[in-house]
Amino acid sequence: MTISVSVQEISILVVDDIADNLQILANTLSKQGYQVRCAKSGLTALRGASTILPDLILLDIKMPDLDGYQVCQQLKANKQTCDIPVIFLSALDDVLDKVKAFEVGGVDYISKPIQVKEVLARVKNQIALQLAKAEITELNQDLERRVYQRTIKLKTVVQKLRQEINERQRIQQQLIHDALHDSLTGLPNRALLIERIEFTIAHAKRNPDYRYGLLFIDLDRFKVINDSLGHLIGDQLLIAVSNLLQECVRENDLVARLGGDEFVILLDGIKSVKDATLIGERIQQRMRSPFELQNQNIFTSASIGIVFSSVEYHNSADLMRDADIAMYRAKDKGKARYTIFDQTMYDETLKLVELENNLRFALKRNELMMHYQPIISLDSNKLVGFEALIRWQHPERGSISPVEFIPIAEDTGLILEIGEWLLREACQQLQTWRQQFASIPEIGSLKMSINLASQQLQEPEFISKLDQILGDTGLDGSSLRLEITESVLIEPEGSIQDTLRQIKNRNIKLSIDDFGTGYSSLSYLRRFPIDNLKIDRSFIQQMNFDSENFEIVRLIITLAKTLGMKTISEGVETSLQLNQLKGLGCEFAQGYLFSIPLAPKQIELMLAKYPQF
Ligand code: C2E
Ligand code: CA
Ligand code: CA
């Protein structure tokens, strides 16, 4: 950028007390086109300079009132006029004066008598210098402006970038948080828990005095609450429980949700197992009061498995497994309690798992077989049928009781396959005996009683499987009695009841097994087409010893008669029991007094001698 200025725009103030000098200078400069103003004294000069700023001042040194030095000093002292260049004019040709002229702020010096060319040259120089200065100033200002604008732009870019980085960091942290936390309760999830446990185990290895504890918490009957009150309340309950758990521990303990109704607490740096059981007790205690959710009081409880730190633990999986085992133990013992893990629990669980694995192959390897226990009519003392009871001949462990393996079969669902097999086996067996002893008419009317697990009744294909078996074996439905437990009857009206009716439509009789031990209710009994009540062995066996059990047996028999059902007594071992039952009017009995459950071969020997029992 160049500042172009025409000569006409440049104003020069000429100051001299001698009129002639003034005249000459003014004329010379005007001729060149400069705008010239004149001042005859220092004071007029100062006044004139501050009213209209000249671009240059030619200033005589020697003047009567204020001399040129003083005028210049005052010009320089004034902020308004300080930048106006001053060229001194003087007749004095003294070196000292020249020095003084520069000292007070003059820019040049012209000696008198003046020479026109010199004056013009010096003025031009000064003007050019002034213009150059102005240009530099302008350039500087422009530069500063640009730098300023750029800086602002840069600042906003930097600010934007910073915001973007912050946002990205926030999103990333959110992602990391989400990956490690449960979305419903906000608690750490399994992944974070495992990380912390691994860390804790490693820490314990380096610090032999450090102890920790793990609590595995599972809500009791949560599914019932969820199913009956809805998922919204279920979710709210889980959130409430997660808050409760957090209130029961210290800041540095970790409460995590594994999913569903399972929570885990990692206790950091405890002193003894007592610190862990204390937390377990506190949780139980707090859970005794109901949660108020949507204006309803919701009661829940928890089963808790506790593991205390041990040098044996090298990874989180083992620790979690043992806490889980202890938790299941708490459930088995009746829920709403805590159990501390010990090694025997693990051994037993291992045995159970092993048994479960073996059971999967038991059918294929022909290790399962049926035994049959005779059922006797107390009227005629004659054999009227059998109860089919399953047996497992384990190649290493020998005979395993159904009490031990039927629950496993039920837990694993294997009961469906096993149940179908034994139903066929028992039906086939009765049919075989009938054909084998066709000459003995009584054998043709023997009945087979078969135990059914509730899962079998819930299976949609049960009836078609049953029909298939009856069809294949040629056995008539009326020769079959199916034994079900009381728990089946309390199921809400639905497919099970439908299945029971279909069973009855096939002339198959239904017995309630273990009657008196479960959840009995008259209304249930009346609602269903039940034929027999089997009085549980525990009542029969206590009958002689306490009157209460005798009363119960009497009540059951009376009740059955009122409802038009017949009673079968289980576990009859003495003739005293037999006589008492006869006295009470019980119709049928089975038990060691008559026979233990026997293998088919032995039953065959018995049947061959029929009817002498
Ligand atoms: P349960 O249905 O109550 O079977 C009667 C149990 O009492 C049988 O035990 C039988 O051996 C036993 N018992 C019979 N008479 C006497 C006696 O005089 N004294 C004593 N102390 N016991 C006697 P087992 O065979 O060990 O069966 C136990 C349970 O296993 C059965 O109880 C039943 O719940 C289940 N179970 C057995 N076989 C089957 C089956 O084929 N299917 C299903 N689902 N469960 C079965
Ligand atoms: Ca039974
Ligand atoms: Ca029974």
XYZ file of C-alpha atoms and ligand atoms in Angstrom:
661
model
C 0.000 0.000 0.000
C 1.304 3.451 -0.897
C -0.078 6.690 0.358
C -0.272 9.082 -2.541
C -0.843 12.663 -1.534
C -0.887 15.688 -3.858
C 1.168 18.738 -2.884
C -2.043 20.774 -2.495
C -3.060 18.669 0.413
C 0.089 19.443 2.360
C -0.026 22.364 4.740
C 3.050 24.073 6.045
C 3.223 26.525 8.927
C 6.019 29.094 8.559
C 7.054 30.929 11.731
C 9.341 34.024 11.640
C 9.271 37.403 13.407
C 10.699 39.116 10.359
C 7.983 39.857 7.811
C 10.315 39.767 4.821
C 11.556 36.331 5.639
C 7.990 35.181 6.078
C 7.021 36.656 2.766
C 9.830 34.992 0.818
C 9.295 31.583 2.334
C 5.529 31.709 1.939
C 5.795 32.724 -1.666
C 8.387 30.104 -2.511
C 6.379 27.315 -0.980
C 3.003 28.487 -2.300
C 4.480 28.513 -5.751
C 5.258 24.858 -5.333
C 1.600 24.300 -4.514
C 1.854 23.824 -0.748
C -0.820 25.364 1.458
C 1.061 27.845 3.571
C 0.079 29.540 6.778
C 2.203 32.122 8.540
C 2.845 33.027 12.150
C 4.823 36.056 13.326
C 5.552 34.939 16.860
C 6.028 31.779 18.901
C 2.677 32.202 20.624
C 0.698 32.594 17.373
C 2.592 29.610 16.030
C 1.536 27.423 19.009
C -2.057 28.562 18.708
C -2.121 28.037 14.926
C -0.506 24.630 15.125
C -3.052 23.285 17.596
C -6.123 24.738 15.803
C -5.362 23.226 12.421
C -2.571 20.678 12.480
C 0.055 21.476 9.817
C 2.040 18.706 8.170
C 5.303 20.566 8.654
C 6.559 23.596 10.563
C 9.392 25.849 9.496
C 10.435 27.517 12.733
C 12.752 30.489 13.209
C 14.951 30.152 16.288
C 15.520 33.732 17.143
C 12.248 35.449 18.051
C 11.488 38.110 20.673
C 9.028 36.497 23.108
C 9.295 32.700 22.805
C 12.297 31.558 20.876
C 12.114 28.616 18.406
C 13.551 26.099 20.922
C 10.835 26.884 23.452
C 8.113 26.750 20.808
C 9.410 23.396 19.635
C 9.600 22.080 23.230
C 5.988 23.055 23.800
C 4.883 21.498 20.514
C 6.606 18.255 21.474
C 5.074 18.333 24.948
C 1.573 18.509 23.460
C 0.160 15.136 22.480
C -1.717 16.698 19.580
C 1.239 18.387 18.000
C 4.147 16.261 19.096
C 4.370 14.356 15.794
C 4.572 17.442 13.536
C 8.076 17.645 12.097
C 9.851 20.940 12.822
C 12.630 22.366 10.610
C 14.561 25.159 12.315
C 15.588 28.341 10.513
C 18.452 30.387 11.859
C 21.121 32.774 10.943
C 23.284 31.463 13.659
C 25.696 28.996 12.320
C 26.816 27.653 15.607
C 27.375 23.921 16.176
C 26.009 24.010 19.701
C 22.754 25.545 18.466
C 22.333 22.825 15.904
C 22.798 20.243 18.633
C 20.242 22.029 20.761
C 17.824 22.148 17.777
C 17.899 18.357 17.512
C 17.748 17.974 21.305
C 14.436 19.814 21.580
C 12.925 17.677 18.787
C 13.748 19.399 15.475
C 14.156 17.181 12.464
C 16.276 19.450 10.272
C 18.010 22.755 10.182
C 18.199 25.437 7.489
C 20.781 28.233 7.717
C 20.020 31.802 6.880
C 20.255 33.433 4.534
C 18.053 30.880 3.036
C 18.552 29.402 -0.352
C 15.289 28.564 -2.099
C 16.495 25.281 -3.571
C 17.804 24.101 -0.219
C 14.523 24.976 1.507
C 12.490 23.141 -1.102
C 14.776 20.125 -1.052
C 14.674 19.888 2.777
C 10.901 20.432 2.849
C 10.370 17.785 0.192
C 12.592 15.402 2.082
C 10.742 15.958 5.256
C 7.368 15.565 3.572
C 8.516 12.364 1.880
C 9.798 11.098 5.226
C 6.511 12.011 6.835
C 4.557 10.209 4.129
C 6.796 7.180 4.436
C 6.281 7.217 8.186
C 2.526 7.483 7.713
C 2.660 4.664 5.243
C 4.604 2.477 7.669
C 2.191 3.324 10.431
C -0.701 2.517 8.146
C 0.951 -0.730 7.125
C 1.625 -1.585 10.714
C -1.916 -0.889 11.665
C -3.141 -2.939 8.779
C -0.823 -5.743 9.774
C -1.986 -5.539 13.342
C -5.586 -5.577 12.211
C -4.994 -8.621 10.098
C -3.084 -10.392 12.815
C -5.905 -9.530 15.173
C -8.537 -10.877 12.793
C -6.521 -14.027 12.166
C -6.026 -14.455 15.873
C -9.749 -14.219 16.431
C -10.378 -16.715 13.653
C -7.714 -18.991 15.059
C -9.176 -18.639 18.514
C -12.640 -19.690 17.346
C -11.151 -22.607 15.395
C -9.172 -23.681 18.436
C -12.256 -23.321 20.591
C -14.318 -25.389 18.169
C -11.626 -28.029 18.057
C -11.449 -28.118 21.806
C -15.246 -28.539 21.981
C -15.087 -31.321 19.445
C -12.320 -33.093 21.347
C -14.308 -32.741 24.566
C -17.421 -34.116 22.887
C -15.478 -37.043 21.449
C -13.946 -37.746 24.829
C -17.365 -37.563 26.430
C -18.835 -39.991 23.868
C -15.907 -42.329 24.299
C -16.231 -42.240 28.063
C -19.967 -42.877 27.729
C -19.259 -45.858 25.500
C -16.741 -47.241 27.961
C -19.169 -46.607 30.816
C -22.032 -48.312 28.966
C -19.897 -51.321 28.161
C -19.101 -51.770 31.838
C -22.436 -50.913 33.449
C -25.924 -52.291 33.610
C -28.385 -50.005 31.837
C -31.297 -50.575 34.219
C -29.641 -49.996 37.593
C -26.458 -48.222 36.515
C -24.471 -50.721 38.567
C -21.206 -52.200 37.272
C -21.942 -55.220 35.099
C -20.354 -58.647 34.881
C -17.435 -57.430 32.731
C -16.403 -54.758 35.212
C -16.953 -57.096 38.156
C -14.706 -59.767 36.635
C -12.032 -57.144 36.016
C -12.211 -55.991 39.631
C -12.147 -59.549 40.992
C -9.080 -60.403 38.910
C -7.436 -57.236 40.178
C -8.376 -58.096 43.767
C -7.038 -61.645 43.489
C -3.754 -60.333 42.076
C -3.562 -57.740 44.847
C -4.169 -60.425 47.487
C -1.301 -62.475 46.065
C 1.142 -59.609 46.515
C -0.211 -58.686 49.952
C -0.551 -61.776 52.151
C -2.467 -59.868 54.857
C -5.116 -58.599 52.485
C -8.560 -60.266 52.699
C -11.622 -59.886 50.543
C -15.100 -61.407 50.331
C -17.662 -62.103 47.647
C -21.441 -62.197 48.129
C -23.579 -63.802 45.450
C -27.138 -62.511 45.854
C -30.196 -63.942 44.146
C -33.696 -62.672 44.830
C -36.192 -65.306 45.922
C -39.338 -65.714 43.808
C -38.495 -62.668 41.667
C -40.025 -64.376 38.657
C -43.361 -64.591 40.462
C -43.324 -60.842 41.166
C -42.292 -60.096 37.601
C -44.932 -62.347 36.087
C -47.772 -61.349 38.377
C -47.167 -57.611 38.881
C -45.595 -56.836 35.529
C -42.164 -55.964 34.237
C -42.451 -52.303 35.212
C -42.693 -53.152 38.894
C -40.121 -55.885 38.365
C -37.683 -53.310 37.001
C -38.452 -50.867 39.782
C -37.852 -53.575 42.335
C -34.465 -54.363 40.815
C -33.525 -50.681 41.003
C -34.726 -50.482 44.615
C -32.739 -53.587 45.507
C -29.640 -52.193 43.837
C -29.973 -49.052 45.964
C -30.477 -51.102 49.098
C -27.373 -53.168 48.396
C -25.288 -50.063 47.849
C -26.497 -48.683 51.159
C -25.364 -51.856 52.910
C -21.697 -51.578 51.889
C -18.810 -49.127 52.107
C -17.658 -46.832 49.335
C -14.776 -48.987 48.124
C -16.858 -52.165 47.919
C -18.296 -53.031 44.535
C -21.960 -53.842 43.933
C -22.599 -55.361 40.497
C -25.603 -56.752 38.681
C -25.002 -59.903 36.704
C -28.363 -59.740 34.981
C -31.850 -60.883 35.911
C -32.215 -60.880 39.680
C -28.588 -61.754 40.386
C -26.250 -59.332 42.135
C -22.689 -59.669 43.406
C -20.882 -57.672 46.068
C -17.096 -57.625 46.202
C -15.939 -56.643 49.682
C -12.575 -54.970 49.531
C -10.102 -55.330 52.368
C -12.137 -56.991 55.124
C -10.664 -58.471 58.284
C -12.490 -61.755 58.664
C -15.367 -63.767 57.293
C -17.473 -62.132 60.007
C -17.322 -58.825 58.142
C -18.878 -60.578 55.145
C -21.614 -62.333 57.129
C -22.414 -59.015 58.786
C -23.178 -57.557 55.367
C -25.246 -60.654 54.560
C -27.223 -60.167 57.770
C -27.665 -56.462 57.099
C -29.116 -57.187 53.646
C -31.509 -59.799 55.055
C -32.544 -57.409 57.796
C -33.204 -54.522 55.399
C -35.176 -56.757 53.047
C -37.601 -57.690 55.784
C -39.395 -54.382 55.307
C -41.352 -54.110 52.067
C -40.447 -51.957 49.101
C -43.109 -49.415 48.269
C -43.540 -49.413 44.513
C -46.473 -47.731 42.775
C -48.448 -47.581 46.014
C -47.998 -51.270 46.653
C -45.979 -52.962 49.337
C -43.742 -55.497 47.643
C -42.013 -58.070 49.793
C -38.964 -59.906 48.624
C -36.050 -61.766 50.130
C -32.666 -62.890 48.937
C -30.543 -66.004 49.076
C -26.894 -65.150 49.539
C -23.769 -67.240 48.991
C -20.615 -65.957 50.678
C -17.007 -66.731 49.789
C -14.074 -65.547 51.888
C -10.674 -64.960 50.283
C -8.260 -67.857 50.098
C -4.852 -68.438 48.533
C -6.521 -71.202 46.543
C -8.251 -68.663 44.323
C -6.346 -67.855 41.164
C -9.150 -66.558 38.983
C -12.546 -64.921 39.118
C -14.342 -67.933 37.610
C -13.520 -70.178 40.591
C -14.539 -67.521 43.066
C -17.834 -66.856 41.309
C -18.526 -70.574 40.987
C -18.100 -71.147 44.719
C -20.234 -68.135 45.639
C -22.896 -69.451 43.277
C -22.753 -72.904 44.874
C -23.141 -71.383 48.344
C -26.058 -69.273 47.101
C -27.851 -72.362 45.783
C -27.242 -74.004 49.126
C -28.981 -71.069 50.795
C -31.924 -71.555 48.420
C -32.074 -75.279 49.156
C -32.099 -74.584 52.865
C -35.279 -72.545 52.455
C -34.239 -69.209 50.908
C -34.022 -65.797 52.652
C -30.681 -66.610 54.255
C -26.956 -66.594 53.641
C -24.578 -69.546 53.459
C -20.807 -69.516 53.668
C -19.057 -71.630 51.077
C -16.972 -74.582 52.173
C -15.090 -77.216 50.228
C -17.602 -80.033 50.863
C -20.203 -78.010 49.008
C -17.960 -77.942 46.003
C -17.302 -81.675 46.207
C -21.010 -82.387 46.447
C -21.770 -80.106 43.539
C -19.057 -81.756 41.512
C -20.609 -85.115 42.284
C -23.975 -83.785 41.228
C -22.606 -82.463 37.950
C -20.890 -85.782 37.347
C -24.112 -87.624 38.108
C -25.958 -85.351 35.738
C -23.467 -86.101 32.980
C -23.748 -89.832 33.603
C -27.520 -89.655 33.657
C -27.497 -88.292 30.106
C -26.073 -91.601 28.924
C -27.846 -93.896 31.366
C -30.757 -94.540 28.996
C -28.597 -95.299 25.970
C -26.302 -97.531 27.998
C -29.289 -99.497 29.343
C -28.424 -98.656 32.922
C -32.019 -97.739 33.792
C -34.518 -100.463 34.617
C -37.888 -100.783 36.253
C -38.755 -102.564 39.485
C -42.315 -103.284 40.484
C -43.868 -103.198 43.929
C -47.060 -105.211 44.448
C -50.186 -103.377 45.555
C -52.644 -105.393 47.637
C -56.379 -105.094 48.139
C -57.063 -104.965 51.888
C -60.541 -106.414 51.243
C -59.448 -109.593 49.570
C -55.741 -109.702 50.471
C -55.133 -110.218 46.768
C -52.621 -108.646 44.418
C -54.337 -105.930 42.370
C -51.405 -104.326 40.648
C -47.955 -102.789 40.874
C -46.241 -99.493 41.277
C -43.488 -99.109 38.728
C -40.351 -97.693 40.372
C -37.301 -96.781 38.413
C -33.784 -98.016 39.235
C -30.383 -96.869 38.020
C -27.622 -99.433 37.984
C -24.532 -97.216 37.742
C -21.451 -99.134 36.424
C -19.183 -97.726 39.155
C -21.415 -96.472 41.911
C -23.866 -99.385 41.854
C -27.546 -98.811 42.470
C -28.480 -95.137 42.717
C -31.759 -94.230 44.391
C -34.415 -92.400 42.355
C -34.599 -89.979 45.297
C -31.123 -88.915 44.219
C -31.424 -88.891 40.445
C -35.086 -88.057 39.668
C -34.633 -84.460 40.924
C -31.591 -84.136 38.644
C -33.612 -85.507 35.749
C -36.290 -82.925 36.548
C -33.787 -80.081 36.782
C -32.176 -80.934 33.484
C -35.334 -81.799 31.586
C -34.047 -85.338 31.084
C -37.196 -86.470 32.884
C -39.167 -86.125 29.632
C -37.055 -88.659 27.811
C -36.729 -90.970 30.821
C -40.430 -90.614 31.680
C -41.511 -91.579 28.196
C -39.189 -94.538 28.210
C -40.408 -95.884 31.549
C -44.065 -95.347 30.671
C -43.563 -97.547 27.634
C -41.453 -100.018 29.603
C -44.045 -100.437 32.387
C -47.004 -100.694 29.971
C -45.137 -103.233 27.877
C -44.237 -105.192 31.000
C -47.847 -105.492 32.187
C -48.943 -106.529 28.710
C -46.154 -109.146 28.560
C -47.203 -110.646 31.900
C -50.827 -110.771 30.794
C -49.895 -112.712 27.721
C -47.444 -114.897 29.634
C -50.096 -115.778 32.248
C -53.147 -115.710 30.009
C -54.437 -118.825 31.765
C -54.794 -116.934 35.081
C -57.782 -114.587 34.648
C -56.922 -112.365 37.691
C -53.663 -111.355 36.052
C -55.637 -109.937 33.179
C -57.149 -107.335 35.499
C -53.909 -106.215 37.251
C -53.238 -102.474 37.122
C -49.944 -100.660 36.620
C -49.290 -97.493 38.633
C -46.749 -95.141 37.117
C -45.245 -92.003 38.661
C -45.464 -88.852 36.543
C -43.370 -85.756 36.982
C -45.245 -82.480 36.564
C -43.014 -81.531 33.649
C -44.344 -84.512 31.724
C -47.889 -83.220 32.153
C -46.802 -79.809 30.928
C -45.340 -81.245 27.768
C -47.717 -80.477 24.855
C -47.015 -83.826 23.208
C -47.726 -85.844 26.340
C -51.176 -87.091 25.308
C -50.065 -88.089 21.818
C -47.078 -89.928 23.292
C -49.386 -91.681 25.743
C -51.741 -92.719 22.914
C -48.799 -93.969 20.918
C -47.602 -96.125 23.831
C -51.080 -97.524 24.522
C -51.478 -98.250 20.816
C -48.053 -99.867 20.459
C -48.337 -102.051 23.565
C -52.038 -102.811 23.115
C -52.710 -101.953 26.769
C -56.117 -100.562 27.623
C -56.204 -97.192 29.403
C -58.243 -98.672 32.247
C -55.223 -100.808 33.254
C -53.174 -97.717 33.962
C -52.973 -95.471 37.037
C -50.925 -92.325 36.837
C -49.518 -90.926 40.090
C -49.203 -87.169 40.264
C -48.259 -84.888 43.152
C -50.445 -82.330 44.858
C -48.304 -79.507 43.457
C -49.699 -80.238 39.998
C -53.214 -79.428 41.184
C -52.418 -75.940 42.421
C -51.205 -74.864 38.992
C -53.565 -72.210 37.628
C -56.295 -73.444 35.302
C -54.656 -74.150 31.954
C -53.033 -76.809 29.853
C -52.269 -79.147 32.784
C -55.943 -79.431 33.696
C -56.715 -80.018 30.064
C -54.197 -82.845 29.975
C -55.658 -84.364 33.159
C -59.121 -84.418 31.555
C -57.770 -86.037 28.423
C -56.125 -88.686 30.594
C -59.466 -89.362 32.244
C -61.128 -89.594 28.822
C -58.906 -92.598 28.146
C -60.247 -94.378 31.243
C -56.898 -93.981 32.966
C -57.108 -93.548 36.743
C -55.386 -90.705 38.561
C -53.775 -90.957 41.999
C -52.431 -88.187 44.195
C -49.024 -89.349 45.421
C -47.537 -88.563 48.847
C -50.885 -87.168 49.930
C -50.704 -85.025 53.055
C -47.131 -83.826 52.613
C -47.811 -81.079 50.133
C -50.186 -78.269 49.574
C -53.553 -79.895 50.083
C -56.782 -78.103 49.604
C -60.214 -79.608 49.463
C -61.315 -77.300 46.705
C -58.519 -78.495 44.449
C -59.418 -82.112 45.078
C -63.025 -81.467 44.259
C -62.201 -79.616 41.078
C -60.275 -82.491 39.503
C -61.153 -85.963 38.389
C -58.993 -87.778 40.965
C -59.595 -91.479 41.744
C -57.130 -92.318 44.521
C -55.221 -90.749 47.347
C -51.922 -92.393 48.239
C -51.281 -91.799 51.941
C -47.634 -90.897 52.392
C -45.341 -93.398 53.994
C -44.323 -90.979 56.749
C -47.867 -90.985 58.214
C -48.218 -94.754 57.992
C -44.906 -95.362 59.675
C -45.586 -92.976 62.557
C -49.116 -94.240 62.980
C -48.316 -96.675 65.796
C -46.227 -94.197 67.744
C -48.264 -91.086 67.909
C -51.932 -90.510 67.879
C -51.634 -87.412 65.761
C -50.428 -89.362 62.733
C -53.117 -91.955 63.302
C -55.664 -89.144 63.279
C -54.246 -87.768 60.053
C -54.525 -91.161 58.351
C -58.088 -91.512 59.595
C -58.931 -88.042 58.313
C -57.463 -88.727 54.883
C -59.433 -91.954 54.548
C -62.638 -90.240 55.669
C -62.003 -87.353 53.333
C -61.371 -89.724 50.396
C -64.603 -91.589 51.094
C -66.547 -88.320 51.213
C -65.107 -87.319 47.856
C -65.707 -90.768 46.376
C -62.038 -91.661 46.161
C -60.148 -94.763 47.239
C -57.043 -94.741 49.435
C -53.760 -96.577 48.921
C -51.387 -96.709 51.891
C -47.679 -96.584 51.135
C -44.851 -98.082 53.173
C -46.827 -100.607 55.210
C -44.181 -102.554 57.129
C -45.986 -104.186 60.068
C -49.105 -106.223 60.528
C -50.162 -103.783 63.243
C -50.199 -101.009 60.629
C -52.055 -103.327 58.273
C -54.737 -104.062 60.837
C -55.152 -100.430 61.772
C -55.563 -99.500 58.090
C -58.091 -102.249 57.575
C -59.956 -100.961 60.624
C -60.056 -97.471 59.139
C -61.429 -98.757 55.850
C -58.377 -98.118 53.645
C -58.803 -100.006 50.340
C -55.272 -100.745 49.145
C -51.728 -100.967 50.498
C -48.165 -101.533 49.436
C -45.030 -101.918 51.526
C -42.227 -104.162 52.688
C -44.772 -106.191 54.695
C -45.981 -107.565 51.363
C -42.982 -107.075 49.145
C -40.176 -104.724 48.356
C -40.052 -103.435 44.765
C -38.783 -106.354 42.674
C -37.118 -106.925 39.332
C -39.427 -108.326 36.595
C -37.925 -111.815 36.879
C -38.876 -112.043 40.550
C -42.364 -110.697 39.892
C -42.739 -113.433 37.296
C -42.027 -116.089 39.942
C -44.624 -114.472 42.156
C -47.218 -114.346 39.394
C -46.667 -117.981 38.545
C -47.914 -118.897 42.044
C -50.899 -116.538 41.878
C -53.360 -116.222 43.610
C -51.600 -117.396 46.796
C -49.939 -114.260 48.007
P -42.875 -92.793 45.791
O -43.640 -92.625 44.521
O -43.514 -92.345 47.016
O -42.461 -94.282 45.833
C -42.559 -95.062 46.956
C -41.238 -95.238 47.557
O -41.390 -95.929 48.808
C -40.314 -96.123 46.708
O -38.996 -95.656 46.873
C -40.432 -97.475 47.403
O -39.313 -98.305 47.218
C -40.563 -97.056 48.845
N -41.195 -98.040 49.658
C -42.165 -98.930 49.310
N -42.555 -99.666 50.387
C -41.826 -99.228 51.420
C -41.770 -99.618 52.800
O -42.487 -100.480 53.290
N -40.910 -98.946 53.584
C -40.095 -97.977 53.092
N -39.256 -97.390 53.916
N -40.120 -97.603 51.794
C -40.978 -98.232 50.976
P -38.090 -95.492 45.630
O -38.307 -96.564 44.667
O -36.742 -95.254 46.170
O -38.646 -94.206 44.985
C -38.556 -93.030 45.638
C -39.261 -91.943 44.917
O -38.669 -91.718 43.643
C -40.677 -92.230 44.577
O -41.473 -92.010 45.687
C -40.957 -91.332 43.459
O -41.225 -90.059 43.939
C -39.633 -91.323 42.747
N -39.703 -92.276 41.653
C -39.417 -93.590 41.676
N -39.635 -94.131 40.478
C -40.089 -93.154 39.688
C -40.522 -93.095 38.334
O -40.547 -94.107 37.618
N -40.902 -91.893 37.825
C -40.904 -90.788 38.610
N -41.297 -89.650 38.070
N -40.524 -90.804 39.899
C -40.133 -91.979 40.428
Ca -45.521 -93.122 43.756
Ca -45.123 -91.750 47.893
